[in-house]
Structure formats: structure tokens, C-alpha cells
Amino acid sequence: MAKRQLVLEDGTVFVGEGFGSERATKGEVVFNTGMTGYQEVISDPSYCGQIVTMTYPLIGNYGVNRDDFETVTPFINGFVVKEVSDAPSNFRNEENLDHYLKAHDIPGIFGIDTRKLTKIIRKHGTMKAIISDLEAPAGELAEQVSKLILPTDQVKRTSTVKPYVVPGRGMRIVMVDFGAKHGILRELTKRNCNITVVPHDYSAESILRLKPDGILLTNGPGDPKDVPEAIAMIQQILGKIPVFGICLGHQLLALACGADTEKMKFGHRGANHPVKDLRKCKTYLTSQNHSYAVREGSLENTGLELTQIALNDNTVEGLQHKSYPAFSVQYHPEASPGPEDTNYLFDDFLNMIKKNQVKQEEEAYA
């Protein structure tokens, strides 16, 4: 395998071996702390445009299989690991990681000190980087990548283009796709929901025309403020239809209610983040992947109640509207990868819908 280098915008250089696609790639370099789940991480649309570093030292040892993808087409720009296995061993394995990355034109680099890289990101914050061969001078690459303008169209790139239906006999759910993971669909289909998946820019009028019982705002990549049409749509449906927001959907619900969001120093990415439910006084381990968070100080006069916080840094992890049937979480209750401690939230969503239907019937007969 050819030598390759990872150059950060501050000039730091890591030299390692290349795998996957041979092309050069640029993007925001982030790290994921999960010990397993690299296939789900690579195929998670929320990583769109990013170079992902896995902190666990050995990646690829159980291969790649047909069942654990979170989207058909991966959107990551690059993959960084300490050691990559080219001879995976698992009864579900169908190909190794190198072959998979080559097939999807994703460059990778291994054999670098990922612990050092992670410590740099934790100290100085997320930064831009480039993976390249050794022919290009590192100084020129650092200067080049420092001028890189990060994209703002990630949601458009990862969202479905046209509506489609996943049939079921239960609740009618409209799922607004901001770059959704398949895990969300799996949890809804498990509960026999009839799901209509719509694009990120679908209007409130078009959604209401579908006569949904509930609306699910999915995860997705990037800055929630780059999706103003979604914020406007949520403002128009809030109070009319029950709403459940996940990750980016959580941030969009907060913005629609008048709260604010901010970019985090290095974000939350991993399958082991502790979150405390303030109402139950109970802690859950959660799967997370986000660069932005809702500012707790901005919740005043929004009608939103803080329900959950991250125990590592006290950031906002859960919100409930005080007047309308609407709630959201910053983490991924569908997991994939990670613990499934919080997938009960999908049941809470359906129960909220039932309570809202009973309330509407009572008001109609009053």
C-alpha cells in the first residue's frame, strides 16, 4: 500500500499507509469513540462531508455485511484508523473494509497515531484536513485546506428527492428526511407504522394534506440554521400534529420555537454518551453524532422545557413543549451503532399521538 499523509489546517502532519480510494480528499476531521459499529458510522448520512477518525485502535476486524448499513450510499469524505484488518473474521462478513471503501470511492489512511490526533481535536477543536499522497508538500496542503470553505448543502445532498411510502397498518407517520438513518425506519416499521418519507424542503401545507397522525423530524448533517425552510415548516405544523425530533430534528424544533443553537468545540460522536433524564432521575447510555447543540440559556420564553442533559458537559439532550404535543432528543434512540436503552422513545411518540387523538375527540364532542 502507498504512503499517505493527513495534514491538518494548523500544519500538523500524520504519515501513514493508504487504503480505500487512492484519490485525495478534504473535509472537517472529527472523531468517533465507539469500539464497534464502523459500518454504521461510515454509512450514517450525518457524517456527510467529514473525515471520520475512529479512536478504537483496530477497525475492520469483523468485516462488512449487507444488514448493518444506515443508508445505501455513504457520504463521508475520508476514514482514519490506527490499524485496519484485511482478514476479517465474522459469520456475517461479506467483504473487507478496504474493498468497501474502494467501491464507494472513499479514501482512508491507517498507521497513524489516532490518539494524538484525537487529543489535538479535543484541545483545539474540530478543524479542516486533507488526506493526500506524499508528493504534495505538507505546508502547501495546510495553507490550501485552511482556506477550504465547508459546504452548507449537506441536508440537500442526503435527503430523499421524492416522497415514498413504507406501508403499514398502524399510525400514519410523516418522516421528514434531513439525512435519515435506516434505523429510524426500522423502529417505526417494527411498530407497524404507515410511513411517508418526504424531502427536507416539503412544505407544511403538503405535509398536512397527507393527514398524518404524527410527524418525525429525522437526524441529518450540518448546521440546522442552513435549513431555514424546515424551521418555517415546523412553525406552521406545531400544535396541529404531534412532533418527535431526533438529533438535527431536535435542533430544528428548538429553532422553530425561538431557541438558539451553537457549534460545539468538537461535538459528540460515539456509542457511549451518558444522558440524564431530569424527570425520571435516570441515566441512559446513548449513541450520538452531532456538531451543534441547543443553547440552554436560549430556552427561556420558548415554551420548551429542558428534560435531559449530557452528563459529560451538561449540554441540552432533550426538550418537551409545554403546550403542544412535541418533544425531541439530541441523541439517536434508534442506536445503530450503540445501546438501545432509549428506543422506548418511539413508543412514547406513538402514545403521545394516541393521547392527542383522544383529546381532539373529547374537544369535538364538548
PDB file of C-alpha atoms in Angstrom, residues 139-251:
ATOM      1  CA  GLY A 139       2.998  23.200   4.036  1.00  0.00           C
ATOM      2  CA  GLU A 140       1.161  23.935   0.793  1.00  0.00           C
ATOM      3  CA  LEU A 141      -1.589  21.470   1.697  1.00  0.00           C
ATOM      4  CA  ALA A 142      -2.073  23.060   5.136  1.00  0.00           C
ATOM      5  CA  GLU A 143      -2.396  26.510   3.572  1.00  0.00           C
ATOM      6  CA  GLN A 144      -4.773  25.123   0.958  1.00  0.00           C
ATOM      7  CA  VAL A 145      -7.015  23.396   3.464  1.00  0.00           C
ATOM      8  CA  SER A 146      -7.074  26.418   5.808  1.00  0.00           C
ATOM      9  CA  LYS A 147      -8.879  28.295   3.020  1.00  0.00           C
ATOM     10  CA  LEU A 148     -11.373  25.492   2.483  1.00  0.00           C
ATOM     11  CA  ILE A 149     -14.991  26.666   2.750  1.00  0.00           C
ATOM     12  CA  LEU A 150     -17.086  23.939   4.340  1.00  0.00           C
ATOM     13  CA  PRO A 151     -20.322  23.050   2.492  1.00  0.00           C
ATOM     14  CA  THR A 152     -23.756  24.150   3.659  1.00  0.00           C
ATOM     15  CA  ASP A 153     -25.857  21.875   1.425  1.00  0.00           C
ATOM     16  CA  GLN A 154     -25.338  18.567   3.251  1.00  0.00           C
ATOM     17  CA  VAL A 155     -29.034  18.125   4.078  1.00  0.00           C
ATOM     18  CA  LYS A 156     -29.992  18.631   0.431  1.00  0.00           C
ATOM     19  CA  ARG A 157     -27.356  16.091  -0.625  1.00  0.00           C
ATOM     20  CA  THR A 158     -28.502  13.400   1.814  1.00  0.00           C
ATOM     21  CA  SER A 159     -32.293  13.876   1.816  1.00  0.00           C
ATOM     22  CA  THR A 160     -34.634  11.934  -0.431  1.00  0.00           C
ATOM     23  CA  VAL A 161     -35.569  13.758  -3.647  1.00  0.00           C
ATOM     24  CA  LYS A 162     -39.166  12.497  -3.847  1.00  0.00           C
ATOM     25  CA  PRO A 163     -41.687  11.244  -1.282  1.00  0.00           C
ATOM     26  CA  TYR A 164     -42.095   7.489  -0.864  1.00  0.00           C
ATOM     27  CA  VAL A 165     -44.220   5.223   1.308  1.00  0.00           C
ATOM     28  CA  VAL A 166     -43.241   2.337   3.587  1.00  0.00           C
ATOM     29  CA  PRO A 167     -46.647   0.640   4.064  1.00  0.00           C
ATOM     30  CA  GLY A 168     -48.053  -0.407   7.411  1.00  0.00           C
ATOM     31  CA  ARG A 169     -51.430  -0.839   9.110  1.00  0.00           C
ATOM     32  CA  GLY A 170     -50.750   1.309  12.147  1.00  0.00           C
ATOM     33  CA  MET A 171     -50.203   5.007  12.809  1.00  0.00           C
ATOM     34  CA  ARG A 172     -49.741   7.269   9.775  1.00  0.00           C
ATOM     35  CA  ILE A 173     -46.355   8.934  10.250  1.00  0.00           C
ATOM     36  CA  VAL A 174     -44.766  11.538   8.008  1.00  0.00           C
ATOM     37  CA  MET A 175     -40.993  11.287   8.334  1.00  0.00           C
ATOM     38  CA  VAL A 176     -39.212  14.445   7.164  1.00  0.00           C
ATOM     39  CA  ASP A 177     -35.882  13.236   5.806  1.00  0.00           C
ATOM     40  CA  PHE A 178     -32.950  15.531   6.629  1.00  0.00           C
ATOM     41  CA  GLY A 179     -30.440  12.715   6.017  1.00  0.00           C
ATOM     42  CA  ALA A 180     -32.189   9.900   7.847  1.00  0.00           C
ATOM     43  CA  LYS A 181     -30.658   6.680   9.109  1.00  0.00           C
ATOM     44  CA  HIS A 182     -32.406   3.429   8.206  1.00  0.00           C
ATOM     45  CA  GLY A 183     -32.555   2.627  11.924  1.00  0.00           C
ATOM     46  CA  ILE A 184     -35.370   5.149  12.360  1.00  0.00           C
ATOM     47  CA  LEU A 185     -37.407   3.430   9.660  1.00  0.00           C
ATOM     48  CA  ARG A 186     -36.692   0.071  11.271  1.00  0.00           C
ATOM     49  CA  GLU A 187     -38.072   1.239  14.623  1.00  0.00           C
ATOM     50  CA  LEU A 188     -41.231   2.656  13.024  1.00  0.00           C
ATOM     51  CA  THR A 189     -41.870  -0.403  10.849  1.00  0.00           C
ATOM     52  CA  LYS A 190     -41.380  -2.636  13.928  1.00  0.00           C
ATOM     53  CA  ARG A 191     -44.383  -0.788  15.358  1.00  0.00           C
ATOM     54  CA  ASN A 192     -46.359  -1.356  12.128  1.00  0.00           C
ATOM     55  CA  CYS A 193     -46.499   2.349  11.252  1.00  0.00           C
ATOM     56  CA  ASN A 194     -47.541   3.517   7.800  1.00  0.00           C
ATOM     57  CA  ILE A 195     -44.658   5.841   6.927  1.00  0.00           C
ATOM     58  CA  THR A 196     -44.497   8.518   4.263  1.00  0.00           C
ATOM     59  CA  VAL A 197     -40.935   9.793   3.857  1.00  0.00           C
ATOM     60  CA  VAL A 198     -40.770  13.314   2.438  1.00  0.00           C
ATOM     61  CA  PRO A 199     -37.881  15.592   1.337  1.00  0.00           C
ATOM     62  CA  HIS A 200     -36.305  18.130   3.689  1.00  0.00           C
ATOM     63  CA  ASP A 201     -37.982  21.059   1.907  1.00  0.00           C
ATOM     64  CA  TYR A 202     -41.516  19.643   1.856  1.00  0.00           C
ATOM     65  CA  SER A 203     -43.989  22.369   2.758  1.00  0.00           C
ATOM     66  CA  ALA A 204     -46.258  22.367   5.810  1.00  0.00           C
ATOM     67  CA  GLU A 205     -49.282  22.534   3.507  1.00  0.00           C
ATOM     68  CA  SER A 206     -48.160  19.413   1.616  1.00  0.00           C
ATOM     69  CA  ILE A 207     -47.474  17.559   4.880  1.00  0.00           C
ATOM     70  CA  LEU A 208     -50.871  18.436   6.368  1.00  0.00           C
ATOM     71  CA  ARG A 209     -52.521  17.277   3.150  1.00  0.00           C
ATOM     72  CA  LEU A 210     -51.218  13.792   3.881  1.00  0.00           C
ATOM     73  CA  LYS A 211     -53.355  13.731   7.073  1.00  0.00           C
ATOM     74  CA  PRO A 212     -50.621  12.286   9.303  1.00  0.00           C
ATOM     75  CA  ASP A 213     -51.148  11.150  12.858  1.00  0.00           C
ATOM     76  CA  GLY A 214     -47.631  12.298  13.742  1.00  0.00           C
ATOM     77  CA  ILE A 215     -44.522  13.868  12.252  1.00  0.00           C
ATOM     78  CA  LEU A 216     -40.972  12.665  12.843  1.00  0.00           C
ATOM     79  CA  LEU A 217     -38.091  15.062  12.166  1.00  0.00           C
ATOM     80  CA  THR A 218     -35.014  12.946  11.457  1.00  0.00           C
ATOM     81  CA  ASN A 219     -31.310  13.274  12.037  1.00  0.00           C
ATOM     82  CA  GLY A 220     -29.074  14.866   9.406  1.00  0.00           C
ATOM     83  CA  PRO A 221     -25.749  16.580   8.793  1.00  0.00           C
ATOM     84  CA  GLY A 222     -24.506  20.132   9.220  1.00  0.00           C
ATOM     85  CA  ASP A 223     -25.763  23.352  10.780  1.00  0.00           C
ATOM     86  CA  PRO A 224     -29.530  23.460  11.471  1.00  0.00           C
ATOM     87  CA  LYS A 225     -29.547  27.145  10.527  1.00  0.00           C
ATOM     88  CA  ASP A 226     -28.692  26.105   6.964  1.00  0.00           C
ATOM     89  CA  VAL A 227     -32.213  24.633   6.655  1.00  0.00           C
ATOM     90  CA  PRO A 228     -34.487  27.702   7.160  1.00  0.00           C
ATOM     91  CA  GLU A 229     -37.307  26.190   5.090  1.00  0.00           C
ATOM     92  CA  ALA A 230     -37.584  23.350   7.623  1.00  0.00           C
ATOM     93  CA  ILE A 231     -37.743  25.795  10.538  1.00  0.00           C
ATOM     94  CA  ALA A 232     -40.610  27.635   8.833  1.00  0.00           C
ATOM     95  CA  MET A 233     -42.414  24.346   8.142  1.00  0.00           C
ATOM     96  CA  ILE A 234     -42.171  23.250  11.801  1.00  0.00           C
ATOM     97  CA  GLN A 235     -43.556  26.586  12.979  1.00  0.00           C
ATOM     98  CA  GLN A 236     -46.626  26.039  10.804  1.00  0.00           C
ATOM     99  CA  ILE A 237     -47.344  22.459  11.938  1.00  0.00           C
ATOM    100  CA  LEU A 238     -46.531  22.856  15.638  1.00  0.00           C
ATOM    101  CA  GLY A 239     -49.688  22.416  17.695  1.00  0.00           C
ATOM    102  CA  LYS A 240     -51.586  20.844  14.781  1.00  0.00           C
ATOM    103  CA  ILE A 241     -49.800  17.482  14.614  1.00  0.00           C
ATOM    104  CA  PRO A 242     -47.678  15.706  17.266  1.00  0.00           C
ATOM    105  CA  VAL A 243     -43.952  16.080  16.578  1.00  0.00           C
ATOM    106  CA  PHE A 244     -40.899  13.997  17.521  1.00  0.00           C
ATOM    107  CA  GLY A 245     -37.428  15.333  16.666  1.00  0.00           C
ATOM    108  CA  ILE A 246     -34.170  13.355  16.585  1.00  0.00           C
ATOM    109  CA  CYS A 247     -30.694  14.966  16.502  1.00  0.00           C
ATOM    110  CA  LEU A 248     -30.902  17.601  13.719  1.00  0.00           C
ATOM    111  CA  GLY A 249     -34.694  17.374  14.060  1.00  0.00           C
ATOM    112  CA  HIS A 250     -34.269  18.238  17.753  1.00  0.00           C
ATOM    113  CA  GLN A 251     -32.224  21.335  16.875  1.00  0.00           C
TER     114      GLN A 251
END
